[in-house]
Structure formats: structure tokens, C-alpha cells
Short mmCIF file of C-alpha atoms in Angstrom, two decimals:
data_model
loop_
_atom_site.label_atom_id
_atom_site.label_comp_id
_atom_site.label_asym_id
_atom_site.label_seq_id
_atom_site.Cartn_x
_atom_site.Cartn_y
_atom_site.Cartn_z
CA UNK A 20 89.05 109.71 101.77
CA UNK A 21 86.60 110.26 98.89
CA UNK A 22 88.99 112.88 97.51
CA UNK A 23 91.86 110.41 97.75
CA UNK A 24 89.83 107.80 95.86
CA UNK A 25 89.12 110.33 93.12
CA UNK A 26 92.82 111.22 92.98
CA UNK A 27 93.70 107.53 92.59
CA UNK A 28 91.65 107.46 89.39
CA UNK A 29 93.24 110.66 88.11
CA UNK A 30 96.70 109.09 88.47
CA UNK A 31 95.77 106.48 85.88
CA UNK A 32 95.64 109.25 83.27
CA UNK A 33 99.08 110.67 84.07
CA UNK A 34 102.45 109.60 82.73
CA UNK A 35 105.04 107.36 84.33
CA UNK A 36 107.04 110.33 85.60
CA UNK A 37 104.00 111.65 87.44
CA UNK A 38 103.72 108.32 89.29
CA UNK A 39 107.39 108.49 90.31
CA UNK A 40 106.88 112.09 91.45
CA UNK A 41 103.98 110.85 93.59
CA UNK A 42 105.97 107.95 95.06
CA UNK A 43 109.05 109.90 96.18
CA UNK A 44 107.44 112.30 98.70
CA UNK A 45 105.17 109.49 99.94
CA UNK A 46 108.23 107.31 100.51
CA UNK A 47 110.16 110.13 102.18
CA UNK A 48 107.28 110.72 104.63
CA UNK A 49 107.12 107.01 105.41
CA UNK A 50 110.89 106.71 106.02
CA UNK A 51 110.89 109.77 108.32
CA UNK A 52 107.93 108.34 110.23
CA UNK A 53 109.54 104.90 110.58
CA UNK A 54 112.87 106.37 111.75
CA UNK A 55 111.13 108.58 114.33
CA UNK A 56 108.30 106.36 115.56
CA UNK A 57 109.06 102.68 114.88
CA UNK A 58 111.88 101.17 117.00
CA UNK A 59 112.48 98.21 114.64
CA UNK A 60 113.20 100.43 111.64
CA UNK A 61 115.09 103.04 113.64
CA UNK A 62 117.53 100.33 114.74
CA UNK A 63 117.67 98.76 111.25
CA UNK A 64 118.44 102.12 109.61
CA UNK A 65 121.12 102.89 112.18
CA UNK A 66 122.75 99.49 111.65
CA UNK A 67 122.79 100.09 107.88
CA UNK A 68 124.02 103.66 108.44
CA UNK A 69 121.18 105.20 106.42
CA UNK A 70 118.43 107.60 107.31
CA UNK A 71 115.74 109.91 105.92
CA UNK A 72 118.33 112.42 104.69
CA UNK A 73 119.79 109.77 102.36
CA UNK A 74 116.53 109.29 100.47
CA UNK A 75 116.90 111.97 97.78
CA UNK A 76 115.57 109.78 94.96
CA UNK A 77 113.63 106.56 94.49
CA UNK A 78 116.84 104.82 93.45
CA UNK A 79 118.28 105.57 96.88
CA UNK A 80 115.78 103.16 98.42
CA UNK A 81 118.16 100.37 97.34
CA UNK A 82 120.58 101.46 100.11
CA UNK A 83 118.03 100.76 102.85
CA UNK A 84 117.99 97.34 104.56
CA UNK A 85 115.74 94.48 103.46
CA UNK A 86 113.65 92.67 106.07
CA UNK A 87 112.44 89.08 105.78
CA UNK A 88 109.38 87.59 107.42
CA UNK A 89 111.57 85.87 110.00
CA UNK A 90 113.30 89.21 110.79
CA UNK A 91 109.95 90.81 111.61
CA UNK A 92 108.64 87.76 113.40
CA UNK A 93 111.62 87.65 115.73
CA UNK A 94 111.26 91.35 116.60
CA UNK A 95 109.02 92.21 119.57
CA UNK A 96 105.57 93.22 118.36
CA UNK A 97 105.81 96.55 120.18
CA UNK A 98 109.01 97.43 118.28
CA UNK A 99 107.17 97.13 114.93
CA UNK A 100 104.18 99.20 116.02
CA UNK A 101 104.45 102.97 115.63
CA UNK A 102 104.31 105.25 118.65
CA UNK A 103 101.10 107.23 118.87
CA UNK A 104 98.89 104.49 117.41
CA UNK A 105 96.52 102.40 119.51
CA UNK A 106 96.50 98.76 118.46
CA UNK A 107 92.99 98.39 119.89
CA UNK A 108 91.76 100.80 117.23
CA UNK A 109 93.40 98.82 114.42
CA UNK A 110 92.28 95.87 112.40
CA UNK A 111 94.70 93.01 113.04
CA UNK A 112 95.49 90.46 110.32
CA UNK A 113 97.60 87.34 110.31
CA UNK A 114 99.45 85.84 107.36
CA UNK A 115 98.48 82.34 106.26
CA UNK A 116 101.73 80.77 107.43
CA UNK A 117 102.23 78.88 104.16
CA UNK A 118 105.97 79.20 104.72
CA UNK A 119 105.63 77.84 108.25
CA UNK A 120 105.85 81.35 109.72
CA UNK A 121 102.87 83.45 110.75
CA UNK A 122 103.07 87.21 111.10
CA UNK A 123 100.73 89.73 112.71
CA UNK A 124 99.82 92.90 110.79
CA UNK A 125 97.87 95.89 112.09
CA UNK A 126 96.27 98.71 110.09
CA UNK A 127 94.08 101.65 111.02
CA UNK A 128 90.53 101.93 109.63
CA UNK A 129 91.71 104.75 107.35
CA UNK A 130 94.55 102.61 105.98
CA UNK A 131 92.13 99.72 105.45
CA UNK A 132 89.66 101.92 103.57
CA UNK A 133 92.38 103.30 101.28
CA UNK A 134 93.56 99.80 100.36
CA UNK A 135 89.99 98.62 99.86
CA UNK A 136 89.39 101.49 97.44
CA UNK A 137 92.47 100.60 95.37
CA UNK A 138 91.43 96.95 95.14
CA UNK A 139 87.95 98.05 94.07
CA UNK A 140 89.55 100.29 91.43
CA UNK A 141 91.39 97.33 89.92
CA UNK A 142 88.13 95.36 89.70
CA UNK A 143 86.29 98.27 88.07
CA UNK A 144 89.08 98.55 85.50
CA UNK A 145 88.48 94.89 84.66
CA UNK A 146 84.72 95.25 84.19
CA UNK A 147 83.06 95.44 87.61
CA UNK A 148 80.01 97.71 87.49
CA UNK A 149 77.92 99.17 90.36
CA UNK A 150 74.97 96.88 89.60
CA UNK A 151 77.02 93.68 89.65
CA UNK A 152 76.53 91.24 92.52
CA UNK A 153 79.78 89.69 93.77
CA UNK A 154 80.00 86.37 95.58
CA UNK A 155 83.19 86.12 97.63
CA UNK A 156 84.62 82.78 98.73
CA UNK A 157 86.85 82.74 101.77
CA UNK A 158 86.51 86.29 103.10
CA UNK A 159 83.91 88.34 104.92
CA UNK A 160 82.67 91.02 102.49
CA UNK A 161 83.12 94.63 103.57
CA UNK A 162 79.74 96.16 104.43
CA UNK A 163 79.70 99.74 103.22
CA UNK A 164 76.99 102.38 103.03
CA UNK A 165 76.94 101.99 99.24
CA UNK A 166 75.80 98.38 99.62
CA UNK A 167 72.59 99.54 101.32
CA UNK A 168 71.85 101.55 98.18
CA UNK A 169 72.29 98.46 96.02
CA UNK A 170 75.73 99.49 94.69
CA UNK A 171 78.56 96.93 94.41
CA UNK A 172 76.53 94.39 96.36
CA UNK A 173 78.49 91.54 97.91
CA UNK A 174 77.79 88.26 99.66
CA UNK A 175 80.14 85.50 100.65
CA UNK A 176 80.82 82.15 102.26
CA UNK A 177 83.53 80.70 104.43
CA UNK A 178 86.04 78.20 103.06
CA UNK A 179 84.92 75.72 105.71
CA UNK A 180 81.74 75.00 103.72
CA UNK A 181 81.64 72.06 101.34
CA UNK A 182 81.72 72.76 97.58
CA UNK A 183 78.06 71.72 97.37
CA UNK A 184 77.12 74.20 100.11
CA UNK A 185 79.10 76.95 98.34
CA UNK A 186 77.21 76.30 95.11
CA UNK A 187 73.92 76.29 97.03
CA UNK A 188 74.74 79.74 98.42
CA UNK A 189 75.89 81.02 95.04
CA UNK A 190 72.62 79.94 93.41
CA UNK A 191 70.71 81.67 96.20
CA UNK A 192 72.51 85.01 95.65
CA UNK A 193 72.64 84.79 91.80
CA UNK A 194 75.97 86.61 91.43
CA UNK A 195 77.36 88.20 88.30
CA UNK A 196 80.90 87.63 89.57
CA UNK A 197 82.54 85.01 91.78
CA UNK A 198 85.76 85.91 93.58
CA UNK A 199 87.91 83.36 95.38
CA UNK A 200 91.23 81.52 95.67
CA UNK A 201 92.04 79.10 92.83
CA UNK A 202 91.82 76.09 95.14
CA UNK A 203 88.22 76.90 96.07
CA UNK A 204 87.29 77.66 92.46
CA UNK A 205 88.68 74.30 91.41
CA UNK A 206 86.57 72.56 94.04
CA UNK A 207 83.42 74.17 92.63
CA UNK A 208 84.43 73.10 89.13
CA UNK A 209 85.01 69.51 90.21
CA UNK A 210 81.84 69.38 92.33
CA UNK A 211 79.36 70.20 89.57
CA UNK A 212 80.50 72.01 86.42
CA UNK A 213 76.92 72.20 85.13
CA UNK A 214 75.75 74.15 88.18
CA UNK A 215 78.74 76.46 87.81
CA UNK A 216 77.92 77.01 84.13
CA UNK A 217 74.27 77.73 84.98
CA UNK A 218 75.28 80.74 87.10
CA UNK A 219 75.97 82.64 83.81
CA UNK A 220 78.82 84.63 85.33
CA UNK A 221 80.15 87.85 83.78
CA UNK A 222 83.69 87.01 84.92
CA UNK A 223 85.64 85.30 87.71
CA UNK A 224 88.13 87.01 90.02
CA UNK A 225 91.01 84.91 91.29
CA UNK A 226 93.48 85.75 94.04
CA UNK A 227 95.27 84.74 97.25
CA UNK A 228 97.00 81.75 95.60
CA UNK A 229 98.92 80.93 92.44
CA UNK A 230 96.54 80.49 89.49
CA UNK A 231 97.63 77.44 87.39
CA UNK A 232 97.25 77.98 83.66
CA UNK A 233 95.30 74.76 83.26
CA UNK A 234 92.71 75.79 85.84
CA UNK A 235 92.20 79.14 84.14
CA UNK A 236 91.48 77.37 80.85
CA UNK A 237 89.04 74.93 82.45
CA UNK A 238 87.14 77.67 84.28
CA UNK A 239 86.89 79.85 81.19
CA UNK A 240 85.64 76.95 79.10
CA UNK A 241 83.09 75.89 81.71
CA UNK A 242 81.73 79.36 82.52
CA UNK A 243 82.24 80.97 79.09
CA UNK A 244 83.75 84.04 80.74
CA UNK A 245 87.13 85.53 81.58
CA UNK A 246 89.18 84.66 84.66
CA UNK A 247 91.00 87.74 85.98
CA UNK A 248 93.80 87.24 88.48
CA UNK A 249 95.20 89.54 91.15
CA UNK A 250 98.39 89.34 93.19
CA UNK A 251 98.43 90.51 96.77
CA UNK A 252 99.55 89.77 100.30
CA UNK A 253 98.13 90.37 103.74
CA UNK A 254 101.09 92.63 104.56
CA UNK A 255 100.24 95.25 101.94
CA UNK A 256 96.97 94.09 100.31
CA UNK A 257 96.98 94.52 96.52
CA UNK A 258 100.41 94.29 94.86
CA UNK A 259 99.38 93.90 91.22
CA UNK A 260 96.33 93.10 89.13
CA UNK A 261 95.91 91.43 85.78
CA UNK A 262 94.94 93.85 83.02
CA UNK A 263 92.24 92.69 80.62
CA UNK A 264 93.72 94.88 77.87
CA UNK A 265 97.43 94.05 77.84
CA UNK A 266 97.31 90.73 79.73
CA UNK A 267 100.14 91.74 82.10
CA UNK A 268 99.96 92.46 85.84
CA UNK A 269 100.09 96.18 86.70
CA UNK A 270 101.78 96.93 90.02
CA UNK A 271 99.71 99.13 92.32
CA UNK A 272 102.31 101.91 92.27
CA UNK A 273 100.32 104.49 94.22
CA UNK A 274 100.08 102.08 97.15
CA UNK A 275 103.22 99.95 97.07
CA UNK A 276 106.72 100.20 95.63
CA UNK A 277 107.58 96.86 94.08
CA UNK A 278 111.21 95.88 93.52
CA UNK A 279 112.18 92.68 91.71
CA UNK A 280 115.69 91.55 92.62
CA UNK A 281 117.83 88.93 90.94
CA UNK A 282 120.26 88.24 93.74
CA UNK A 283 121.14 91.68 95.11
CA UNK A 284 120.59 93.51 91.81
CA UNK A 285 117.42 94.64 90.03
CA UNK A 286 116.14 91.96 87.67
CA UNK A 287 116.49 92.77 83.99
CA UNK A 288 113.66 92.56 81.42
CA UNK A 289 112.64 88.94 80.93
CA UNK A 290 114.31 87.78 84.16
CA UNK A 291 112.83 86.26 87.31
CA UNK A 292 113.45 87.75 90.71
CA UNK A 293 112.39 87.99 94.35
CA UNK A 294 109.65 90.46 95.23
CA UNK A 295 110.53 93.26 97.67
CA UNK A 296 107.64 95.53 98.70
CA UNK A 297 107.35 98.85 100.50
CA UNK A 298 103.80 99.73 101.58
CA UNK A 299 103.57 103.50 101.07
CA UNK A 300 100.54 104.14 103.28
CA UNK A 301 101.05 101.73 106.20
CA UNK A 302 101.98 103.91 109.16
CA UNK A 303 100.63 101.99 112.15
CA UNK A 304 102.85 99.04 111.24
CA UNK A 305 105.16 99.88 108.32
CA UNK A 306 106.58 97.41 105.82
CA UNK A 307 109.71 98.85 104.21
CA UNK A 308 111.75 96.78 101.74
CA UNK A 309 110.03 93.60 102.88
CA UNK A 310 111.00 90.35 101.17
CA UNK A 311 107.60 88.80 100.74
CA UNK A 312 108.81 85.33 99.68
CA UNK A 313 107.45 85.33 96.12
CA UNK A 314 109.09 85.11 92.70
CA UNK A 315 107.88 86.90 89.57
CA UNK A 316 109.06 87.30 85.99
CA UNK A 317 109.41 90.69 84.36
CA UNK A 318 108.26 91.20 80.75
CA UNK A 319 110.94 91.01 78.08
CA UNK A 320 109.79 94.31 76.59
CA UNK A 321 107.94 97.37 77.83
CA UNK A 322 104.15 97.41 77.88
CA UNK A 323 102.18 99.59 75.50
CA UNK A 324 99.19 99.72 77.88
CA UNK A 325 97.72 103.14 78.69
CA UNK A 326 97.98 102.49 82.44
CA UNK A 327 101.27 104.13 83.53
CA UNK A 328 102.07 101.67 86.32
CA UNK A 329 104.83 99.08 86.46
CA UNK A 330 104.34 95.66 84.88
CA UNK A 331 104.90 92.04 85.88
CA UNK A 332 104.69 89.35 83.21
CA UNK A 333 104.00 86.34 85.38
CA UNK A 334 103.66 85.38 89.04
CA UNK A 335 106.02 82.42 89.36
CA UNK A 336 105.21 81.37 92.94
CA UNK A 337 106.75 81.40 96.36
CA UNK A 338 110.53 81.32 96.39
CA UNK A 339 110.46 78.81 99.27
CA UNK A 340 108.51 76.37 97.10
CA UNK A 341 111.05 76.29 94.30
CA UNK A 342 112.73 73.07 93.23
CA UNK A 343 116.44 73.66 93.75
CA UNK A 344 119.28 71.90 91.94
CA UNK A 345 123.08 72.00 92.05
CA UNK A 346 124.60 75.04 90.38
CA UNK A 347 122.15 77.43 92.08
CA UNK A 348 119.38 76.44 89.65
CA UNK A 349 115.81 77.09 90.85
CA UNK A 350 112.74 75.84 88.97
CA UNK A 351 109.20 76.98 89.82
CA UNK A 352 106.85 74.03 90.40
CA UNK A 353 104.31 75.92 88.31
CA UNK A 354 106.53 75.53 85.27
CA UNK A 355 106.08 71.77 85.68
CA UNK A 356 102.38 72.11 86.51
CA UNK A 357 101.71 74.23 83.43
CA UNK A 358 103.21 71.51 81.22
CA UNK A 359 101.13 68.78 82.86
CA UNK A 360 97.95 70.88 82.78
CA UNK A 361 98.36 71.23 79.02
CA UNK A 362 97.96 67.44 78.55
CA UNK A 363 94.18 66.78 78.75
CA UNK A 364 94.61 63.04 79.37
CA UNK A 365 96.41 63.74 82.68
CA UNK A 366 93.74 64.08 85.37
CA UNK A 367 95.87 64.20 88.55
CA UNK A 368 99.56 64.31 89.32
CA UNK A 369 102.11 64.49 92.12
CA UNK A 370 105.50 66.21 91.90
CA UNK A 371 108.16 65.29 94.47
CA UNK A 372 111.81 66.25 94.70
CA UNK A 373 113.33 63.47 96.77
CA UNK A 374 116.92 63.92 95.57
CA UNK A 375 119.01 66.96 94.78
CA UNK A 376 119.44 65.93 91.13
CA UNK A 377 115.98 64.65 90.20
CA UNK A 378 112.23 65.15 90.46
CA UNK A 379 109.70 62.32 90.51
CA UNK A 380 106.40 62.90 88.71
CA UNK A 381 103.54 60.44 89.09
CA UNK A 382 100.26 60.95 87.31
CA UNK A 383 96.83 59.45 86.81
CA UNK A 384 95.51 59.18 83.27
CA UNK A 385 91.88 60.01 82.55
CA UNK A 386 89.91 57.20 80.92
CA UNK A 387 91.65 54.26 79.24
CA UNK A 388 95.38 54.27 79.81
CA UNK A 389 97.33 55.01 76.66
CA UNK A 390 101.04 54.07 76.94
CA UNK A 391 101.96 57.00 74.72
CA UNK A 392 100.83 59.47 77.42
CA UNK A 393 103.92 58.67 79.51
CA UNK A 394 106.14 59.56 76.55
CA UNK A 395 104.26 62.83 76.07
CA UNK A 396 104.69 63.70 79.76
CA UNK A 397 108.43 62.99 79.56
CA UNK A 398 108.77 65.05 76.38
CA UNK A 399 106.86 67.99 77.82
CA UNK A 400 108.96 68.06 80.97
#
């Protein structure tokens, strides 16, 4: 696995065509494996009248069927698990169920270690150094042999703790970096911004939830450091990470094939679309052309960054959370939130779509109420 980790770094120095040349054989192996060993995909491929022999190029992946979370949830667990793998030897995960649907995922220790290495790579690219201490909110840190040598040291707390208790633990461990979901980071900020400032963080890592633009600004102002976001999912771990150089999100192309579809066609530059993922190295429980339930926007022009991976401009949010209007119009709630976050006098707000043609926004003004704030909110929206 150490050789694979070294190879993952070497791929960053190759061109875009090299990445595609890496993806195709990896995808062909995965499709053959799924057709031979995974009953769910064997039946899905047969129903769509496609098979391994049809995958002669990456573009041919578009002819294979898409699976939704509900499709996989309704399938018997045994039909999604590959023959020859022992579930007792796997690490089992469960999605958060934010869409109302939970899903079980199983990966082997080798698959877990590969994905962990790629996530670590993204953090190193954004400034993580071996001597940095990381404080992780909401996840049990992986305990590796390197940690015993004082390299990439980690500590963490559970989300069940109060914000005060989280800050107490953070002060005890004196981290250089805090990593956590935006909701937890916001709680720390609201609990005691002075204590958060006093940690003198090198940077903050955000993930697991949508990062509102207003929260990023508040955290960066309070901590005088960068907030770096990542985009992932339990089903395939890291999907994309924010690049500190170009400001875009690079898709993790040597681990997952990311398609962005506008309807049933690939989204064009500058367009929004639904995210479809294929996890290249998940063999115990494959995910092939899986509609993850998120929406993203592609950049209007190509990136000039030296990293030869694909690029996402912005994570728009879950497609199920969109505000939907007549005429097949969908508006991300984060578009509304970003506008409200940009008005400093608005301290809290509530957005509710109670009719098909309208959205109700109520807000609380910070300090003395100024009647002009309502006009500014209306104008911004």
C-alpha cells in the first residue's frame, strides 16, 4: 500500500490524459468484478443490456445504468456484497440519513487505508505538515503507527459534547488545525470566539456538510487563518477537495469518477448538475454510477491549476433540499443563505417554502432594528 500511496503522488505530476489512461483499466476491472461477483449489478447490467465488453472507453460508462440510494436500499444487502468477501472482516459504515434514507456500506481494511491515504494527500496539498496536531470534531481519529512517532498527530471529540466541552478539549490538545463539520465549527464560534481565536490555528478543515459562505468569512476573521473545504460522502469517501491555489474543488480522479449531469446529459461549463459517482477501488461493495443526491456547479472556464484532476466550481447542496418552482425551476437554499449571510445586520433567519410560487423569509436583526434592513433583504433576494 505504501507503493500505491507513492504512486498517488506521482499522478499529480502527470497530464490529464495520463489520469484518463489510469481510470479506464481501473473502471474495466471494477465492471468485470461487479458483473461476475455482485448480483445487484449483474442484474442491473443485464436489464440495461450492457456488460464489461461494452466498456471500451470512459465515455461508454454513460451507457451503464444509474442507481439511486433508494434503489440500493431496496436491494437485499447480500445482493450488493461481492462474493468471496467476508463482511465480518469489513468496516461497516452507515449514511447519515439526511434524505430520510439510511444505507449500509462495507469496505475492506485495504480499501479503507487507500481512501484514508488519498484524503491525507489532499490535506497535505493544502498545508498539513507531519508536525501539525489535528483536532477532529465528530469522528474517531485513525490511530496509525506514524502517530506513535509523533507524525500527523490527531485527537478528537464526539459531536455529543457541548461547545464548551469541545473548546476545553481543544485547549488541552493545543492543535494547529481543527477539522469538523460546519455546524460544529459554528457552535464553537458562537460559544466563545475569543477562546477560538486564542488557539492560534494554522488553518481550519471543513467537511461533511455544506459550508455557507458567511460562516467561512466569520471563521477566517475570528481565527485569522484559511478555511479549507472538502466534499465527500460515506459511500466513496473523498469526492473533491478545495485547492488553496486555484480556489476550485479538484475531483479525486484516481479514486472516483465524477459525472455531473444536467437531466440525462453531461452538464456544460458553468451549469449545475446532479453528481453521479463511481468508486474505482470499492470491490467488497461497489458503487457504480451512483446518484449521490447532491448538486454542484461546473466552472465556466477550464482551470489553469497544475493539478491535472477534474474541477468543480461550487458545491450547491443536496438536490432533495432544493426549492422547486413551476416550470421545472430549482433554486439551491444556499443561494438564498449566501445573500442573507452577506448582510451583517441579519443575525438569524428562517427560510420556508410553504407554497409552490413563493418562499417566506423571516429574520432577526442584530442590535437596534433599522427599517431599511428589510428593504436590503428584499433587494438582495
